[in-house]
GROMACS .gro file of C-alpha atoms in nm:
model
  249
    1UNK     CA    1  10.757   8.993   9.343
    2UNK     CA    2  10.769   9.237   9.632
    3UNK     CA    3  10.858   9.087   9.971
    4UNK     CA    4  10.570   9.189  10.200
    5UNK     CA    5  10.801   9.221  10.502
    6UNK     CA    6  11.006   9.492  10.328
    7UNK     CA    7  10.856   9.834  10.248
    8UNK     CA    8  10.845   9.935   9.884
    9UNK     CA    9  10.849  10.256   9.681
   10UNK     CA   10  10.629  10.338   9.385
   11UNK     CA   11  10.805  10.385   9.051
   12UNK     CA   12  10.701  10.643   8.793
   13UNK     CA   13  10.522  10.371   8.592
   14UNK     CA   14  10.300  10.275   8.887
   15UNK     CA   15  10.490   9.956   8.974
   16UNK     CA   16  10.681   9.909   9.298
   17UNK     CA   17  11.038   9.837   9.406
   18UNK     CA   18  11.135   9.690   9.745
   19UNK     CA   19  11.356   9.923   9.946
   20UNK     CA   20  11.604   9.639  10.011
   21UNK     CA   21  11.703   9.393   9.743
   22UNK     CA   22  11.973   9.183   9.581
   23UNK     CA   23  12.105   9.313   9.250
   24UNK     CA   24  12.256   9.137   8.951
   25UNK     CA   25  12.461   9.269   8.656
   26UNK     CA   26  12.219   9.348   8.383
   27UNK     CA   27  12.285   9.484   8.030
   28UNK     CA   28  12.665   9.499   7.998
   29UNK     CA   29  12.873   9.746   7.798
   30UNK     CA   30  12.940   9.519   7.499
   31UNK     CA   31  12.567   9.487   7.419
   32UNK     CA   32  12.478   9.854   7.368
   33UNK     CA   33  12.384   9.833   7.000
   34UNK     CA   34  12.006   9.866   6.974
   35UNK     CA   35  11.967   9.530   6.802
   36UNK     CA   36  12.169   9.351   7.073
   37UNK     CA   37  11.953   9.450   7.369
   38UNK     CA   38  11.651   9.220   7.324
   39UNK     CA   39  11.855   8.907   7.231
   40UNK     CA   40  12.082   8.970   7.530
   41UNK     CA   41  11.792   8.989   7.774
   42UNK     CA   42  11.629   8.680   7.619
   43UNK     CA   43  11.954   8.490   7.674
   44UNK     CA   44  11.977   8.612   8.034
   45UNK     CA   45  11.615   8.515   8.102
   46UNK     CA   46  11.682   8.166   7.966
   47UNK     CA   47  11.976   8.124   8.204
   48UNK     CA   48  11.767   8.253   8.494
   49UNK     CA   49  11.470   8.036   8.388
   50UNK     CA   50  11.242   8.340   8.392
   51UNK     CA   51  10.987   8.480   8.148
   52UNK     CA   52  11.061   8.841   8.243
   53UNK     CA   53  11.249   9.058   8.492
   54UNK     CA   54  11.091   9.325   8.710
   55UNK     CA   55  11.366   9.577   8.636
   56UNK     CA   56  11.636   9.586   8.368
   57UNK     CA   57  11.917   9.843   8.366
   58UNK     CA   58  12.183   9.979   8.134
   59UNK     CA   59  12.475   9.904   8.365
   60UNK     CA   60  12.705  10.186   8.242
   61UNK     CA   61  12.661  10.467   7.989
   62UNK     CA   62  12.988  10.361   7.823
   63UNK     CA   63  12.999  10.101   7.545
   64UNK     CA   64  13.279   9.859   7.451
   65UNK     CA   65  13.357   9.586   7.199
   66UNK     CA   66  13.456   9.230   7.291
   67UNK     CA   67  13.813   9.352   7.347
   68UNK     CA   68  13.695   9.616   7.593
   69UNK     CA   69  13.768   9.906   7.358
   70UNK     CA   70  13.547  10.215   7.341
   71UNK     CA   71  13.280  10.189   7.068
   72UNK     CA   72  13.109  10.522   7.151
   73UNK     CA   73  12.757  10.388   7.097
   74UNK     CA   74  12.516  10.659   7.207
   75UNK     CA   75  12.315  10.542   7.509
   76UNK     CA   76  12.009  10.695   7.341
   77UNK     CA   77  12.038  10.416   7.083
   78UNK     CA   78  12.075  10.161   7.360
   79UNK     CA   79  11.763  10.301   7.527
   80UNK     CA   80  11.556  10.229   7.216
   81UNK     CA   81  11.649   9.863   7.259
   82UNK     CA   82  11.559   9.884   7.628
   83UNK     CA   83  11.217  10.023   7.538
   84UNK     CA   84  11.164   9.721   7.311
   85UNK     CA   85  11.213   9.488   7.610
   86UNK     CA   86  10.915   9.654   7.779
   87UNK     CA   87  10.698   9.638   7.467
   88UNK     CA   88  10.775   9.266   7.433
   89UNK     CA   89  10.696   9.197   7.801
   90UNK     CA   90  11.052   9.090   7.881
   91UNK     CA   91  11.101   9.366   8.141
   92UNK     CA   92  10.833   9.530   8.352
   93UNK     CA   93  11.046   9.838   8.422
   94UNK     CA   94  11.368   9.973   8.276
   95UNK     CA   95  11.629  10.209   8.411
   96UNK     CA   96  11.994  10.307   8.410
   97UNK     CA   97  12.298  10.276   8.630
   98UNK     CA   98  12.596  10.505   8.678
   99UNK     CA   99  12.445  10.791   8.475
  100UNK     CA  100  12.541  11.141   8.582
  101UNK     CA  101  12.297  11.433   8.597
  102UNK     CA  102  12.362  11.554   8.242
  103UNK     CA  103  12.335  11.205   8.094
  104UNK     CA  104  12.010  11.134   8.276
  105UNK     CA  105  11.871  11.474   8.177
  106UNK     CA  106  11.952  11.406   7.810
  107UNK     CA  107  11.794  11.062   7.826
  108UNK     CA  108  11.477  11.201   7.984
  109UNK     CA  109  11.446  11.453   7.700
  110UNK     CA  110  11.451  11.179   7.435
  111UNK     CA  111  11.299  10.869   7.596
  112UNK     CA  112  10.957  10.736   7.494
  113UNK     CA  113  10.952  10.524   7.811
  114UNK     CA  114  11.090  10.714   8.107
  115UNK     CA  115  11.365  10.542   8.310
  116UNK     CA  116  11.228  10.435   8.647
  117UNK     CA  117  11.556  10.426   8.838
  118UNK     CA  118  11.916  10.540   8.832
  119UNK     CA  119  12.133  10.300   9.029
  120UNK     CA  120  12.462  10.451   9.143
  121UNK     CA  121  12.705  10.450   9.433
  122UNK     CA  122  12.547  10.607   9.742
  123UNK     CA  123  12.668  10.544  10.096
  124UNK     CA  124  12.753  10.715  10.425
  125UNK     CA  125  13.094  10.796  10.274
  126UNK     CA  126  12.955  10.895   9.930
  127UNK     CA  127  12.629  11.070  10.012
  128UNK     CA  128  12.549  11.203   9.659
  129UNK     CA  129  12.284  11.453   9.770
  130UNK     CA  130  12.296  11.657   9.448
  131UNK     CA  131  12.232  11.362   9.213
  132UNK     CA  132  11.975  11.205   9.448
  133UNK     CA  133  11.785  11.534   9.463
  134UNK     CA  134  11.793  11.571   9.084
  135UNK     CA  135  11.662  11.218   9.034
  136UNK     CA  136  11.383  11.287   9.281
  137UNK     CA  137  11.289  11.607   9.097
  138UNK     CA  138  11.246  11.398   8.781
  139UNK     CA  139  11.048  11.116   8.953
  140UNK     CA  140  11.338  10.876   8.901
  141UNK     CA  141  11.419  10.657   9.201
  142UNK     CA  142  11.783  10.659   9.314
  143UNK     CA  143  11.901  10.307   9.404
  144UNK     CA  144  12.223  10.264   9.603
  145UNK     CA  145  12.489  10.012   9.512
  146UNK     CA  146  12.797   9.971   9.732
  147UNK     CA  147  12.568  10.120   9.998
  148UNK     CA  148  12.808  10.074  10.289
  149UNK     CA  149  13.098  10.257  10.128
  150UNK     CA  150  13.403  10.260  10.354
  151UNK     CA  151  13.201  10.128  10.649
  152UNK     CA  152  13.207   9.787  10.480
  153UNK     CA  153  13.438   9.521  10.619
  154UNK     CA  154  13.487   9.401  10.261
  155UNK     CA  155  13.695   9.696  10.140
  156UNK     CA  156  14.053   9.606  10.239
  157UNK     CA  157  14.190   9.821   9.958
  158UNK     CA  158  14.076  10.127  10.156
  159UNK     CA  159  14.243  10.020  10.479
  160UNK     CA  160  14.380  10.370  10.542
  161UNK     CA  161  14.021  10.476  10.610
  162UNK     CA  162  13.969  10.197  10.865
  163UNK     CA  163  13.925  10.459  11.137
  164UNK     CA  164  13.571  10.515  11.006
  165UNK     CA  165  13.473  10.163  11.113
  166UNK     CA  166  13.623  10.226  11.457
  167UNK     CA  167  13.483  10.575  11.509
  168UNK     CA  168  13.323  10.593  11.855
  169UNK     CA  169  13.030  10.804  11.733
  170UNK     CA  170  12.902  10.548  11.483
  171UNK     CA  171  12.986  10.260  11.717
  172UNK     CA  172  12.776  10.426  11.987
  173UNK     CA  173  12.479  10.452  11.749
  174UNK     CA  174  12.513  10.083  11.658
  175UNK     CA  175  12.537   9.979  12.024
  176UNK     CA  176  12.238  10.193  12.122
  177UNK     CA  177  12.017  10.020  11.866
  178UNK     CA  178  12.171   9.674  11.907
  179UNK     CA  179  12.268   9.669  11.540
  180UNK     CA  180  12.583   9.627  11.330
  181UNK     CA  181  12.762   9.913  11.157
  182UNK     CA  182  12.632   9.774  10.827
  183UNK     CA  183  12.274   9.790  10.950
  184UNK     CA  184  12.324  10.150  11.063
  185UNK     CA  185  12.464  10.242  10.720
  186UNK     CA  186  12.178  10.074  10.536
  187UNK     CA  187  11.914  10.220  10.767
  188UNK     CA  188  12.061  10.566  10.701
  189UNK     CA  189  11.995  10.525  10.328
  190UNK     CA  190  11.652  10.369  10.377
  191UNK     CA  191  11.549  10.669  10.588
  192UNK     CA  192  11.658  10.893  10.302
  193UNK     CA  193  11.408  10.702  10.087
  194UNK     CA  194  11.682  10.526   9.888
  195UNK     CA  195  11.645  10.155   9.801
  196UNK     CA  196  11.966   9.960   9.866
  197UNK     CA  197  12.117   9.656   9.694
  198UNK     CA  198  12.395   9.539   9.929
  199UNK     CA  199  12.608   9.256   9.794
  200UNK     CA  200  12.678   8.959  10.019
  201UNK     CA  201  12.759   8.590   9.983
  202UNK     CA  202  12.680   8.502  10.344
  203UNK     CA  203  12.329   8.391  10.440
  204UNK     CA  204  12.344   8.550  10.786
  205UNK     CA  205  12.457   8.885  10.646
  206UNK     CA  206  12.188   8.878  10.379
  207UNK     CA  207  11.934   8.829  10.658
  208UNK     CA  208  12.090   9.112  10.862
  209UNK     CA  209  12.079   9.340  10.559
  210UNK     CA  210  11.700   9.304  10.548
  211UNK     CA  211  11.654   9.338  10.924
  212UNK     CA  212  11.635   9.718  10.917
  213UNK     CA  213  11.276   9.796  11.005
  214UNK     CA  214  11.254   9.748  11.382
  215UNK     CA  215  11.446  10.067  11.465
  216UNK     CA  216  11.481  10.427  11.348
  217UNK     CA  217  11.770  10.670  11.353
  218UNK     CA  218  11.708  11.007  11.514
  219UNK     CA  219  11.769  11.329  11.324
  220UNK     CA  220  12.092  11.381  11.519
  221UNK     CA  221  12.207  11.026  11.439
  222UNK     CA  222  12.134  11.083  11.069
  223UNK     CA  223  12.354  11.395  11.087
  224UNK     CA  224  12.635  11.197  11.250
  225UNK     CA  225  12.627  10.944  10.965
  226UNK     CA  226  12.606  11.225  10.707
  227UNK     CA  227  12.928  11.367  10.846
  228UNK     CA  228  13.123  11.058  10.739
  229UNK     CA  229  13.090  11.172  10.376
  230UNK     CA  230  13.423  11.186  10.191
  231UNK     CA  231  13.291  11.205   9.833
  232UNK     CA  232  13.517  10.906   9.767
  233UNK     CA  233  13.408  10.639   9.521
  234UNK     CA  234  13.468  10.274   9.602
  235UNK     CA  235  13.393  10.204   9.232
  236UNK     CA  236  13.577  10.479   9.039
  237UNK     CA  237  13.569  10.282   8.710
  238UNK     CA  238  13.899  10.438   8.603
  239UNK     CA  239  13.930  10.176   8.326
  240UNK     CA  240  13.665  10.377   8.136
  241UNK     CA  241  13.812  10.719   8.214
  242UNK     CA  242  13.898  10.810   7.853
  243UNK     CA  243  13.584  10.657   7.701
  244UNK     CA  244  13.326  10.872   7.524
  245UNK     CA  245  13.043  10.847   7.777
  246UNK     CA  246  13.245  10.815   8.100
  247UNK     CA  247  13.015  10.955   8.371
  248UNK     CA  248  13.251  11.063   8.649
  249UNK     CA  249  13.444  11.360   8.506
   0.00000   0.00000   0.00000
């Protein structure tokens, strides 16, 4: 259900998606065989005690066996299984995650049911304008995971970029609006029309992550945030680098 206090966007199937949400890991890489998709979702629904999900995604275009080895299952085969979940009423909408432009383009050419979203890493430090624009041109909604990028306090492995969190320009924007750096980063994406799924385990931060709609960034402030772009992935997925359908070459 859509939270009425949070704006939503219309998907290409006429349904809606809230512009702020909490994501879960959906169809994983070891369940890409067409015949595995429906049983996998049924099992997940049973654990969640749900009859259906609003949105179900192929989490990566790569496929693996139970040992994590590349099985090179074509994601077009996987998509046929995804389409079955819609026909059976197990998923209202289906989409993909971590697909690059060429992979999404190929899927769109062959799909009977068009993907509604492509969820990938988008943030102030990974702005992704080219892929976002392509998705928009195809009526596919871009959804941002890891939406804070290197602004996040939870990325100690990128400590050498800590100066971003202490930059006076972004701190001044946060102080002007009485918001946290995280809220500025999320608001930046929301104003670009990009739904965000920030991950948090803290109730207060989850509440802060939704509290984005009582202020607006100016055009100049949006430009300041844009200028933090480094084209640096927080989730490079290098473990899949040599796999058949690795998306980040």
